[in-house]
């Protein structure tokens, strides 16, 4: 559990061990983050943006060193966005900034410590979630269930793609699971 909100944004990090059914403290992030984008890539945990005032800062936690390290900031400050690791890169999609909902997307290359803009979504969205699969990027349009936008990010992601969905109810699992179960060859 990284960051969050409890009257104000948090920098704390807690780790759950299912074998012992216990929570323990990990080193806190150097920045408080509420509604950040989170993803795991190469055995490291990445935290980006957040705070309901849209941060652009990014940090990575390396379990080997038990420490957080600051990275290049995102091009666009954002919170409440989706972040997914695909083929060695992180993709930050949508979110909000300065009261506006975003359609922008960008990719981070950890080898270069650099972000680059990628094609924006057709529909701006925030409070969305993403899941990596071997299929298309599908984005749920707010209030338009079961209509979806379909994107082919083959140029940026070669053969891997991801799903990004948004729900006003906050029950992402109830929204995502039936869609993913309908895909051929995908086991949840």
GROMACS .gro file of C-alpha atoms in nm:
model
  188
    1UNK     CA    1   0.000   0.000   0.000
    2UNK     CA    2   0.168   0.317  -0.121
    3UNK     CA    3   0.065   0.669  -0.024
    4UNK     CA    4  -0.305   0.747  -0.007
    5UNK     CA    5  -0.514   0.993   0.188
    6UNK     CA    6  -0.605   1.011   0.557
    7UNK     CA    7  -0.702   1.375   0.610
    8UNK     CA    8  -0.399   1.470   0.398
    9UNK     CA    9  -0.183   1.293   0.139
   10UNK     CA   10   0.054   1.026   0.274
   11UNK     CA   11   0.412   0.918   0.197
   12UNK     CA   12   0.390   0.596   0.399
   13UNK     CA   13   0.436   0.251   0.247
   14UNK     CA   14   0.302  -0.072   0.396
   15UNK     CA   15   0.372  -0.427   0.274
   16UNK     CA   16   0.135  -0.720   0.324
   17UNK     CA   17   0.275  -1.072   0.367
   18UNK     CA   18   0.000  -1.327   0.292
   19UNK     CA   19   0.210  -1.612   0.438
   20UNK     CA   20   0.202  -1.452   0.785
   21UNK     CA   21  -0.112  -1.241   0.738
   22UNK     CA   22   0.078  -0.931   0.862
   23UNK     CA   23   0.153  -0.579   0.745
   24UNK     CA   24   0.497  -0.417   0.784
   25UNK     CA   25   0.637  -0.071   0.716
   26UNK     CA   26   0.866  -0.010   0.418
   27UNK     CA   27   1.068   0.311   0.374
   28UNK     CA   28   0.836   0.606   0.302
   29UNK     CA   29   0.842   0.783  -0.032
   30UNK     CA   30   1.018   1.119  -0.038
   31UNK     CA   31   0.693   1.277  -0.165
   32UNK     CA   32   0.339   1.248  -0.031
   33UNK     CA   33   0.108   1.097  -0.294
   34UNK     CA   34  -0.268   1.055  -0.302
   35UNK     CA   35  -0.420   0.902  -0.619
   36UNK     CA   36  -0.082   0.822  -0.779
   37UNK     CA   37  -0.016   0.595  -1.073
   38UNK     CA   38   0.154   0.270  -0.965
   39UNK     CA   39   0.321  -0.008  -1.163
   40UNK     CA   40   0.583  -0.281  -1.122
   41UNK     CA   41   0.853  -0.313  -1.386
   42UNK     CA   42   1.173  -0.513  -1.368
   43UNK     CA   43   1.113  -0.608  -1.004
   44UNK     CA   44   1.087  -0.242  -0.899
   45UNK     CA   45   0.783  -0.042  -0.782
   46UNK     CA   46   0.716   0.289  -0.958
   47UNK     CA   47   0.502   0.569  -0.809
   48UNK     CA   48   0.411   0.870  -1.022
   49UNK     CA   49   0.203   1.185  -0.993
   50UNK     CA   50  -0.088   1.205  -0.753
   51UNK     CA   51  -0.204   1.443  -0.479
   52UNK     CA   52  -0.529   1.582  -0.625
   53UNK     CA   53  -0.319   1.883  -0.725
   54UNK     CA   54  -0.140   1.692  -1.000
   55UNK     CA   55   0.225   1.614  -0.942
   56UNK     CA   56   0.467   1.531  -1.222
   57UNK     CA   57   0.729   1.371  -0.995
   58UNK     CA   58   0.817   1.000  -1.024
   59UNK     CA   59   1.004   0.768  -0.787
   60UNK     CA   60   1.110   0.403  -0.796
   61UNK     CA   61   1.149   0.163  -0.502
   62UNK     CA   62   1.417  -0.105  -0.538
   63UNK     CA   63   1.368  -0.395  -0.294
   64UNK     CA   64   1.736  -0.485  -0.334
   65UNK     CA   65   1.843  -0.154  -0.175
   66UNK     CA   66   1.524  -0.094   0.025
   67UNK     CA   67   1.526   0.267  -0.099
   68UNK     CA   68   1.331   0.512  -0.315
   69UNK     CA   69   1.505   0.704  -0.596
   70UNK     CA   70   1.368   1.009  -0.779
   71UNK     CA   71   1.337   0.977  -1.157
   72UNK     CA   72   1.268   1.215  -1.446
   73UNK     CA   73   0.928   1.382  -1.401
   74UNK     CA   74   0.635   1.309  -1.629
   75UNK     CA   75   0.572   1.552  -1.915
   76UNK     CA   76   0.222   1.620  -1.780
   77UNK     CA   77   0.147   1.655  -1.409
   78UNK     CA   78  -0.150   1.430  -1.329
   79UNK     CA   79  -0.339   1.243  -1.058
   80UNK     CA   80  -0.612   0.975  -1.066
   81UNK     CA   81  -0.463   0.817  -1.380
   82UNK     CA   82  -0.380   0.468  -1.502
   83UNK     CA   83  -0.020   0.347  -1.523
   84UNK     CA   84   0.079   0.014  -1.677
   85UNK     CA   85   0.411  -0.156  -1.752
   86UNK     CA   86   0.431  -0.299  -2.105
   87UNK     CA   87   0.741  -0.430  -2.282
   88UNK     CA   88   0.993  -0.253  -2.063
   89UNK     CA   89   0.815   0.083  -2.052
   90UNK     CA   90   0.561   0.252  -1.824
   91UNK     CA   91   0.253   0.411  -1.979
   92UNK     CA   92   0.072   0.693  -1.795
   93UNK     CA   93  -0.277   0.749  -1.938
   94UNK     CA   94  -0.550   1.003  -1.861
   95UNK     CA   95  -0.605   1.145  -1.514
   96UNK     CA   96  -0.674   1.499  -1.404
   97UNK     CA   97  -0.485   1.824  -1.357
   98UNK     CA   98  -0.597   2.171  -1.250
   99UNK     CA   99  -0.963   2.064  -1.253
  100UNK     CA  100  -0.948   1.924  -1.607
  101UNK     CA  101  -0.980   1.560  -1.714
  102UNK     CA  102  -0.695   1.450  -1.942
  103UNK     CA  103  -0.680   1.248  -2.264
  104UNK     CA  104  -0.300   1.265  -2.285
  105UNK     CA  105  -0.072   0.964  -2.258
  106UNK     CA  106   0.303   0.925  -2.222
  107UNK     CA  107   0.562   0.648  -2.200
  108UNK     CA  108   0.863   0.619  -1.968
  109UNK     CA  109   1.178   0.435  -2.069
  110UNK     CA  110   1.365   0.342  -1.747
  111UNK     CA  111   1.685   0.270  -1.943
  112UNK     CA  112   1.690   0.630  -2.068
  113UNK     CA  113   1.515   0.786  -1.762
  114UNK     CA  114   1.298   0.972  -2.011
  115UNK     CA  115   0.928   1.028  -2.081
  116UNK     CA  116   0.786   1.077  -2.431
  117UNK     CA  117   0.436   1.170  -2.544
  118UNK     CA  118   0.234   0.897  -2.716
  119UNK     CA  119  -0.099   0.924  -2.897
  120UNK     CA  120  -0.374   1.068  -2.674
  121UNK     CA  121  -0.698   0.883  -2.606
  122UNK     CA  122  -1.005   0.987  -2.805
  123UNK     CA  123  -1.192   1.052  -2.477
  124UNK     CA  124  -1.049   1.227  -2.171
  125UNK     CA  125  -1.090   1.026  -1.849
  126UNK     CA  126  -0.975   1.008  -1.487
  127UNK     CA  127  -1.006   0.761  -1.198
  128UNK     CA  128  -0.933   0.482  -1.443
  129UNK     CA  129  -0.748   0.153  -1.407
  130UNK     CA  130  -0.534  -0.047  -1.647
  131UNK     CA  131  -0.447  -0.414  -1.687
  132UNK     CA  132  -0.179  -0.556  -1.918
  133UNK     CA  133  -0.287  -0.837  -2.148
  134UNK     CA  134  -0.192  -0.956  -2.496
  135UNK     CA  135  -0.498  -0.791  -2.647
  136UNK     CA  136  -0.620  -0.438  -2.720
  137UNK     CA  137  -0.629  -0.128  -2.507
  138UNK     CA  138  -0.998  -0.083  -2.427
  139UNK     CA  139  -1.113   0.231  -2.249
  140UNK     CA  140  -1.455   0.248  -2.082
  141UNK     CA  141  -1.639   0.568  -2.159
  142UNK     CA  142  -1.798   0.727  -1.849
  143UNK     CA  143  -2.173   0.669  -1.842
  144UNK     CA  144  -2.170   0.470  -2.166
  145UNK     CA  145  -2.165   0.109  -2.044
  146UNK     CA  146  -2.123  -0.122  -2.236
  147UNK     CA  147  -1.977   0.102  -2.511
  148UNK     CA  148  -1.597   0.115  -2.534
  149UNK     CA  149  -1.327   0.295  -2.725
  150UNK     CA  150  -1.074   0.060  -2.885
  151UNK     CA  151  -0.714   0.164  -2.944
  152UNK     CA  152  -0.439  -0.014  -3.128
  153UNK     CA  153  -0.113   0.085  -2.962
  154UNK     CA  154   0.083  -0.165  -3.174
  155UNK     CA  155   0.327   0.104  -3.287
  156UNK     CA  156   0.420   0.197  -2.929
  157UNK     CA  157   0.379  -0.144  -2.767
  158UNK     CA  158   0.447  -0.384  -3.056
  159UNK     CA  159   0.231  -0.693  -2.985
  160UNK     CA  160   0.140  -0.625  -2.620
  161UNK     CA  161  -0.153  -0.407  -2.534
  162UNK     CA  162  -0.338  -0.304  -2.219
  163UNK     CA  163  -0.693  -0.238  -2.097
  164UNK     CA  164  -0.793   0.091  -1.937
  165UNK     CA  165  -1.139   0.121  -1.787
  166UNK     CA  166  -1.320   0.380  -1.580
  167UNK     CA  167  -1.613   0.339  -1.345
  168UNK     CA  168  -1.803   0.596  -1.145
  169UNK     CA  169  -1.897   0.335  -0.881
  170UNK     CA  170  -1.535   0.263  -0.790
  171UNK     CA  171  -1.587  -0.115  -0.830
  172UNK     CA  172  -1.317  -0.168  -1.093
  173UNK     CA  173  -1.300  -0.546  -1.042
  174UNK     CA  174  -1.673  -0.589  -1.110
  175UNK     CA  175  -1.630  -0.391  -1.431
  176UNK     CA  176  -1.302  -0.542  -1.553
  177UNK     CA  177  -1.344  -0.913  -1.472
  178UNK     CA  178  -1.640  -0.986  -1.709
  179UNK     CA  179  -1.462  -0.811  -1.997
  180UNK     CA  180  -1.135  -0.995  -1.943
  181UNK     CA  181  -1.313  -1.331  -1.895
  182UNK     CA  182  -1.473  -1.288  -2.238
  183UNK     CA  183  -1.136  -1.270  -2.413
  184UNK     CA  184  -1.013  -1.588  -2.580
  185UNK     CA  185  -0.703  -1.745  -2.428
  186UNK     CA  186  -0.691  -1.522  -2.118
  187UNK     CA  187  -0.687  -1.688  -1.775
  188UNK     CA  188  -0.754  -1.478  -1.466
   0.00000   0.00000   0.00000
